[in-house]
Coordinates of N, CA and C and ligand atoms in Angstrom, one line a residue:
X449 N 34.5 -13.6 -2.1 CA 35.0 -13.8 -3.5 C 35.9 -12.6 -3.8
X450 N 37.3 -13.1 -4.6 CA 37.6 -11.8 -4.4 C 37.6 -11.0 -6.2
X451 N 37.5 -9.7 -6.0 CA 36.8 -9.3 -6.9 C 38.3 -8.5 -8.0
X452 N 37.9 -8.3 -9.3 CA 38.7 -7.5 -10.3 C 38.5 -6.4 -10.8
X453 N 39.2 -5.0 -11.3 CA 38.8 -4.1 -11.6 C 40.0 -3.6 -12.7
X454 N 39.4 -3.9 -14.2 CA 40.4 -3.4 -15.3 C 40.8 -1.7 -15.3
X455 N 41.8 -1.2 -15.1 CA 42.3 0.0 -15.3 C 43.0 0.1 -16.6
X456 N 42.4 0.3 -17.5 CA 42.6 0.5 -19.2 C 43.0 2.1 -19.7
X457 N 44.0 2.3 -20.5 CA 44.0 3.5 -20.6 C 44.8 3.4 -22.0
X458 N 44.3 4.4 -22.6 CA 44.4 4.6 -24.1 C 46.1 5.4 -24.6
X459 N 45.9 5.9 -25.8 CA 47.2 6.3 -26.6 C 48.1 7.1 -26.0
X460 N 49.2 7.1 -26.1 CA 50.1 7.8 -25.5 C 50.9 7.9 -24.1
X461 N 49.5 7.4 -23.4 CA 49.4 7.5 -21.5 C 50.9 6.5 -21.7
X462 N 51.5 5.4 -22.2 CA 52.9 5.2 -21.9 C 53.4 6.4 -21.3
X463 N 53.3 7.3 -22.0 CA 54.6 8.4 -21.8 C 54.2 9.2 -20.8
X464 N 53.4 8.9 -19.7 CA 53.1 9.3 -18.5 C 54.2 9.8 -17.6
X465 N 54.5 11.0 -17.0 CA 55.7 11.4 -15.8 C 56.9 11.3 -16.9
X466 N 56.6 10.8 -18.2 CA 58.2 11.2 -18.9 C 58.3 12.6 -20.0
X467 N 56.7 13.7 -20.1 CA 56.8 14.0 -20.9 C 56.0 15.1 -20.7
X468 N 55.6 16.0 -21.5 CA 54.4 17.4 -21.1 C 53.9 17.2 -19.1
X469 N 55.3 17.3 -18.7 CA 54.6 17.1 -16.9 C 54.2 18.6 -16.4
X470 N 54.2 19.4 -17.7 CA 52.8 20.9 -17.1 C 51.4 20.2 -17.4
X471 N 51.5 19.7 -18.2 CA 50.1 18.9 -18.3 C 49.4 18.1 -17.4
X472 N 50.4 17.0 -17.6 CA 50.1 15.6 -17.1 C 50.9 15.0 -15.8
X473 N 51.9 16.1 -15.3 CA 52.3 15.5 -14.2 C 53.4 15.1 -14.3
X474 N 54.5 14.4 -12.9 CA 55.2 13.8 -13.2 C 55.4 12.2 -12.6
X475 N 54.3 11.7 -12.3 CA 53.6 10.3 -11.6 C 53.7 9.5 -13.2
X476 N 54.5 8.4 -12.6 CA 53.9 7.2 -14.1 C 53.4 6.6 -14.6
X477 N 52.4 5.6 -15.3 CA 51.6 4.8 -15.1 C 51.6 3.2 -13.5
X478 N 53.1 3.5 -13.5 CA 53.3 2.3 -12.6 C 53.0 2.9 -11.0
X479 N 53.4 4.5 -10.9 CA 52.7 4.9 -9.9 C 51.4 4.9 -9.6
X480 N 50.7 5.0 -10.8 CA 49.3 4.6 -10.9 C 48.6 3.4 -10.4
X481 N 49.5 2.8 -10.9 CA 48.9 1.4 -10.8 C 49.1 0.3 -8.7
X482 N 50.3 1.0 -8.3 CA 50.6 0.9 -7.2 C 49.4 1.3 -6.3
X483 N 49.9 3.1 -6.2 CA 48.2 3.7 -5.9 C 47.3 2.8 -6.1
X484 N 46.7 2.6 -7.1 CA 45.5 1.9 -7.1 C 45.4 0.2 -6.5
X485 N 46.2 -0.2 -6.7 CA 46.7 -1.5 -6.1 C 46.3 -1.3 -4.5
X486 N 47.2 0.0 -4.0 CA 47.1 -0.5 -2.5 C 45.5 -0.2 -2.1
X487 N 44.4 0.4 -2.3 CA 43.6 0.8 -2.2 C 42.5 -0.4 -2.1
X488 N 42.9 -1.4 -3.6 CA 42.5 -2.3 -3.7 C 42.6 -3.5 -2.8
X489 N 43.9 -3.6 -2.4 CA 44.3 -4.8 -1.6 C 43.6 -4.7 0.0
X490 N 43.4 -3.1 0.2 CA 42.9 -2.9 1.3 C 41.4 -3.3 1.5
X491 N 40.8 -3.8 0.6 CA 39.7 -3.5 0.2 C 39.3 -5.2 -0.4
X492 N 39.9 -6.2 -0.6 CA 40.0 -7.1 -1.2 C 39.4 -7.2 -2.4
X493 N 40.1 -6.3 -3.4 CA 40.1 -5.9 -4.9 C 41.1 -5.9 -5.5
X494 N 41.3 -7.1 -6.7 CA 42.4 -6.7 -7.6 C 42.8 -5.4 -8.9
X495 N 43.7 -4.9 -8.8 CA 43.8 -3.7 -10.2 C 44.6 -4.4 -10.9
X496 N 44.0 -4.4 -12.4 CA 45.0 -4.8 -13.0 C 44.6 -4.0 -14.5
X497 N 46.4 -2.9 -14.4 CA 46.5 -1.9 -15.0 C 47.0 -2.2 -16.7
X498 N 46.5 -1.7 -17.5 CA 47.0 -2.2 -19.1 C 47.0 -0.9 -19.6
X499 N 47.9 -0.9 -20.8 CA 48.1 0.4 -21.6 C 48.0 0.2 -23.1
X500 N 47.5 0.4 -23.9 CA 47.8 0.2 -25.7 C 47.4 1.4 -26.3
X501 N 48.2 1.7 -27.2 CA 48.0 2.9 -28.5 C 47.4 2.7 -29.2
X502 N 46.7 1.1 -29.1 CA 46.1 0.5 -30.6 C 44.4 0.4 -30.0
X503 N 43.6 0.9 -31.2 CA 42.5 0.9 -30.5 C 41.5 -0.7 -30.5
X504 N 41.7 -1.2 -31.0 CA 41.4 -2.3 -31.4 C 41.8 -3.4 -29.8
X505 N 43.1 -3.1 -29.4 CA 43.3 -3.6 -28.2 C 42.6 -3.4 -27.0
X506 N 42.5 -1.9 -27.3 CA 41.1 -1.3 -26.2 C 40.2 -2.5 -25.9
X507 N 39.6 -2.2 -27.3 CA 38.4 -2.9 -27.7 C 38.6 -4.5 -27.2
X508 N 39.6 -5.2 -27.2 CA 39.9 -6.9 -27.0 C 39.7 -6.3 -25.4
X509 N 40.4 -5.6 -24.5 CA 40.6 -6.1 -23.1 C 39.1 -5.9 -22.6
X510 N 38.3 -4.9 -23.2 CA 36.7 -4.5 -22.8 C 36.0 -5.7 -22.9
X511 N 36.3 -6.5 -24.1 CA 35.6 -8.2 -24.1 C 36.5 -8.9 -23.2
X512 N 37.4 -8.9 -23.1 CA 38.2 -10.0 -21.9 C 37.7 -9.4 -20.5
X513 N 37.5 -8.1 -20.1 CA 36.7 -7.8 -18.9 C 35.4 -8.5 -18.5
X514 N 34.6 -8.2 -19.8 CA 33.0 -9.0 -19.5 C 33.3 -10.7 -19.1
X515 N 34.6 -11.1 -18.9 CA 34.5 -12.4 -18.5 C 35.1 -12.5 -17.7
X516 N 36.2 -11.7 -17.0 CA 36.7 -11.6 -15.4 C 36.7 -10.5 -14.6
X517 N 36.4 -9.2 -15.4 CA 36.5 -8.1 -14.5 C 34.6 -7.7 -14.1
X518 N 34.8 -7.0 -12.7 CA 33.8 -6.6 -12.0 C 33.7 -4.8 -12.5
X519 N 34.7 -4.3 -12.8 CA 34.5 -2.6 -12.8 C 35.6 -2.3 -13.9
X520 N 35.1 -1.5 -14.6 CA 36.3 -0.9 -15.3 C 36.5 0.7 -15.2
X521 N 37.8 0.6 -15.0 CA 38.0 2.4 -14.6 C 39.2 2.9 -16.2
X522 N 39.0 3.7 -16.9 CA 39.1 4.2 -18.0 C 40.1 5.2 -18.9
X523 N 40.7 5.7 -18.7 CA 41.4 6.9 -19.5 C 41.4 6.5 -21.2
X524 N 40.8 6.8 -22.1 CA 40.6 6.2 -23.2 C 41.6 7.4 -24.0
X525 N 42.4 8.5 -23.4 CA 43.0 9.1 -23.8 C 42.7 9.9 -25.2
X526 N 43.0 10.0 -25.9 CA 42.3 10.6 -27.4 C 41.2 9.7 -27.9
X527 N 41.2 8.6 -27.7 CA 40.2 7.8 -28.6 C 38.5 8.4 -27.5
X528 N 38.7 8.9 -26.3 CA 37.6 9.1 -26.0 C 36.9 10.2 -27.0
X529 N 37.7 11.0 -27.8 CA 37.0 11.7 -28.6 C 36.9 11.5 -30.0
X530 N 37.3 9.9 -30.3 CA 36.9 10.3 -31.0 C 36.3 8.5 -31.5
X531 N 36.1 7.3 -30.8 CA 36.2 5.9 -30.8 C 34.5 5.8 -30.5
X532 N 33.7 5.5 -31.4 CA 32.7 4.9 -31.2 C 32.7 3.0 -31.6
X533 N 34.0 2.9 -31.6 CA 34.3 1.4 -31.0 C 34.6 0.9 -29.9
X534 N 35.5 1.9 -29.1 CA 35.4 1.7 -27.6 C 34.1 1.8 -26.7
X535 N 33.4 2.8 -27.3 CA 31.7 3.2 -26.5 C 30.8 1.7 -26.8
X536 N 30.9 1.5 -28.1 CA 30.2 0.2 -28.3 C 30.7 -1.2 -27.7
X537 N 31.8 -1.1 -27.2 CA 32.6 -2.3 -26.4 C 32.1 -2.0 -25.1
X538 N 32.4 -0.5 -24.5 CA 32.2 -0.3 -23.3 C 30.2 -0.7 -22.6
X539 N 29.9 -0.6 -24.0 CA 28.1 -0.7 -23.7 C 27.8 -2.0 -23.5
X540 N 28.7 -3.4 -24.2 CA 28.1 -4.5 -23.4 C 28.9 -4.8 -22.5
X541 N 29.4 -3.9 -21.4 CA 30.5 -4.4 -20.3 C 29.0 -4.2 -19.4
X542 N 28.3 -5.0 -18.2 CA 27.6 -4.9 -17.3 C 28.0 -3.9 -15.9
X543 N 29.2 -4.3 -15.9 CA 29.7 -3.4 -14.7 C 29.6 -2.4 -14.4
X544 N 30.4 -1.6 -13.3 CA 30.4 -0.2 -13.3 C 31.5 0.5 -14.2
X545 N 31.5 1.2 -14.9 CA 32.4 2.0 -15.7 C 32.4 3.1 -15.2
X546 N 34.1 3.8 -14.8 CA 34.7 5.4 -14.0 C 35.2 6.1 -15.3
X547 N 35.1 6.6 -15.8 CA 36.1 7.3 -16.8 C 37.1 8.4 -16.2
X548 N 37.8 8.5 -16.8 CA 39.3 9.0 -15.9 C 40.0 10.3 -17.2
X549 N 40.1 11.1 -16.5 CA 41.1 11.8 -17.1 C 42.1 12.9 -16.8
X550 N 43.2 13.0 -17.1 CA 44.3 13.6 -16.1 C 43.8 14.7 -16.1
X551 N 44.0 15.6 -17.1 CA 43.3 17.2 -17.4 C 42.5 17.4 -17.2
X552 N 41.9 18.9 -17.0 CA 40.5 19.2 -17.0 C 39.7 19.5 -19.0
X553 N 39.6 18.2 -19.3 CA 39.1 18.7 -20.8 C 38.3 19.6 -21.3
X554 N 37.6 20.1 -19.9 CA 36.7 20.9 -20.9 C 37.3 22.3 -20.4
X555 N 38.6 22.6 -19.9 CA 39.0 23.5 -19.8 C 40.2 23.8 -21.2
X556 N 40.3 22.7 -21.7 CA 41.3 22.9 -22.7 C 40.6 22.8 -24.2
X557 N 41.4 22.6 -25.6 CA 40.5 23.4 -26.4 C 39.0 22.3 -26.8
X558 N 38.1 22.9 -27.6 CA 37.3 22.3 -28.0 C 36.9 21.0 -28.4
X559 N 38.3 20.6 -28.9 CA 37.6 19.3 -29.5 C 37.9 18.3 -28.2
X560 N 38.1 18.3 -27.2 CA 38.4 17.2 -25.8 C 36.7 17.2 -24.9
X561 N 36.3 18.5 -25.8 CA 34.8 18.7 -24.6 C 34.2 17.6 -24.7
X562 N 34.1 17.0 -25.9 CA 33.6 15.4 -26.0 C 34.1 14.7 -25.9
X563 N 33.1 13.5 -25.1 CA 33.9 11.9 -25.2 C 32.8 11.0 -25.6
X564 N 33.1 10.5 -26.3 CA 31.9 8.9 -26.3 C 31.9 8.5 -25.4
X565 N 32.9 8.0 -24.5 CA 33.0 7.1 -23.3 C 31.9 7.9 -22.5
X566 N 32.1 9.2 -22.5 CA 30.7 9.6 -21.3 C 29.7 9.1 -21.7
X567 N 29.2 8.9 -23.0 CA 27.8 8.2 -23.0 C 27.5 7.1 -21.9
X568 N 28.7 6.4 -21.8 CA 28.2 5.0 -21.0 C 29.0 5.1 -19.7
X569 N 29.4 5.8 -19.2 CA 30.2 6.1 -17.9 C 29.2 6.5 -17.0
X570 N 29.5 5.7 -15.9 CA 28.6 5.9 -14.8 C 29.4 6.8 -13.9
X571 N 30.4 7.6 -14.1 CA 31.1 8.9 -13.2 C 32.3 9.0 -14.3
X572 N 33.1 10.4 -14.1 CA 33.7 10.8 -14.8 C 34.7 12.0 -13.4
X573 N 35.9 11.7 -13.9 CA 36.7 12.4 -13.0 C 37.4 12.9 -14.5
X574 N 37.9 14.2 -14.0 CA 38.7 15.3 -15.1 C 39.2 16.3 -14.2
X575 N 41.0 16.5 -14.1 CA 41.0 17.3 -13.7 C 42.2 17.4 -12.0
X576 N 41.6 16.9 -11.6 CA 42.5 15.8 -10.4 C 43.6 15.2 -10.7
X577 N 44.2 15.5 -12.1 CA 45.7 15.0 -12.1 C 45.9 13.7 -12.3
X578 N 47.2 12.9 -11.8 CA 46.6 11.3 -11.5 C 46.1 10.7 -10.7
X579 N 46.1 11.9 -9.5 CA 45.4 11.2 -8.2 C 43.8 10.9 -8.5
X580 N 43.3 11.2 -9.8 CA 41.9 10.9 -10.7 C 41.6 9.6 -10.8
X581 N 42.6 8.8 -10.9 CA 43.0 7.2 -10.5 C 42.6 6.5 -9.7
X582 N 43.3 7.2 -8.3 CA 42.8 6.8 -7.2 C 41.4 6.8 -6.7
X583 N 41.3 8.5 -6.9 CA 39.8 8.2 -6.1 C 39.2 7.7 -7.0
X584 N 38.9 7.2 -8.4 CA 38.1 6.4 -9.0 C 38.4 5.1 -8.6
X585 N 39.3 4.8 -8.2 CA 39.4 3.3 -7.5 C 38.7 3.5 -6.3
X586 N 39.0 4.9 -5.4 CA 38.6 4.5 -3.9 C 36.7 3.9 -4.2
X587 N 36.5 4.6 -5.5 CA 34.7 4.9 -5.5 C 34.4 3.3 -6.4
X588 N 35.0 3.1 -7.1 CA 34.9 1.7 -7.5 C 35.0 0.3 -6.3
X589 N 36.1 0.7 -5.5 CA 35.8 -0.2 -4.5 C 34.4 -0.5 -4.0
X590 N 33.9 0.4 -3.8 CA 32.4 0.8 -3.0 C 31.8 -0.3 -4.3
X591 N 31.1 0.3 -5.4 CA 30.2 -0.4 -6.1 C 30.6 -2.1 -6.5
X592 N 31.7 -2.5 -6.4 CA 31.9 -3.9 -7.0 C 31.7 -4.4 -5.3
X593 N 31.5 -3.8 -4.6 CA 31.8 -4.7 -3.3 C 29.8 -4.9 -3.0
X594 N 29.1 -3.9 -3.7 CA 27.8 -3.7 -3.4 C 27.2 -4.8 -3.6
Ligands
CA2_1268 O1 43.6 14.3 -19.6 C1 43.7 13.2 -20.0 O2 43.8 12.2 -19.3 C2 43.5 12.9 -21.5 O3 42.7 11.7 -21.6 C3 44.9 12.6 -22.0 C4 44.9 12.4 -23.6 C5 44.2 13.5 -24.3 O4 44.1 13.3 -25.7 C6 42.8 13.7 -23.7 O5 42.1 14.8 -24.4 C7 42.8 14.0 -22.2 C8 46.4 12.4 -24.0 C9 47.2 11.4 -23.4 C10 48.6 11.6 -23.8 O6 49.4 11.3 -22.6 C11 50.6 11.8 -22.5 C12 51.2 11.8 -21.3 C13 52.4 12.3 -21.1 C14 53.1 12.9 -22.1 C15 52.5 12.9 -23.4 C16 51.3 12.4 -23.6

């Protein structure tokens, strides 16, 4: 059976590789999504990568997951600090949940040291850049295949 894995990522992440690349790099979301693609395909797992600034959208694809996706891997971007509508979306998803983040948050200022999404995240990468992506896919492969 072959299996799905939503890669959802929150506000701003559009402007990925076109913008603060001291920060965040200069990889785009489409390189992301390639990366994780081929990982997947190796693996007979589909990625299928989405982006919205609107939180509400968040919240619709987390309900459209619980009906086709096996895993969801995360960057909830600002709303992880501050969306207890995504944490509550993310809590009736069954699957495995990765949370993702380019930066090391808790190296930068205070208010990123929290996320709601960690309440319900079953692993959390920070820090690893975009390649945070990948190996959340490489490790996602593992549990949707279990
Ligand atoms: O490090 C991460 O991945 C973050 O989730 C990124 C968020 C930030 O609010 C979190 O604290 C940590 C910001 C996403 C903004 O993405 C941009 C990418 C390129 C250029 C400008 C913004």
């Amino acid at each position: 059976m072959s299996r799905l894995v939503y890669i959802l990522n929150g506000p701003n992440l559009n402007l990925l590789g076109k913008r603060q690349p001291e920060i965040y790099g200069r990889e785009t979301l489409e390189d992301v999504e390639r990366a994780c693609s081929e990982i997947g395909s190796a693996n007979g797992v589909q990625a299928r990568l989405l982006q919205s600034n609107h939180e509400g959208q968040i919240v619709d694809w987390i309900h459209q997951a619980r009906e086709e996706a096996q895993g969801i891997i995360i960057n909830p971007a600002a709303l992880s600090h501050t969306s207890i509508a995504v944490l509550d979306a993310l809590n009736t998803f069954e699957g495995p949940v990765i949370e993702v983040h380019i930066s090391q948050i808790h190296k930068r200022e205070a208010f990123r040291h929290h996320s709601y999404v960690s309440h319900r995240a079953d692993a959390v990468m920070a820090g690893f850049g975009v390649n945070g992506y990948a190996l959340a896919m490489q490790h996602m492969v593992r549990l949707v295949k279990e």
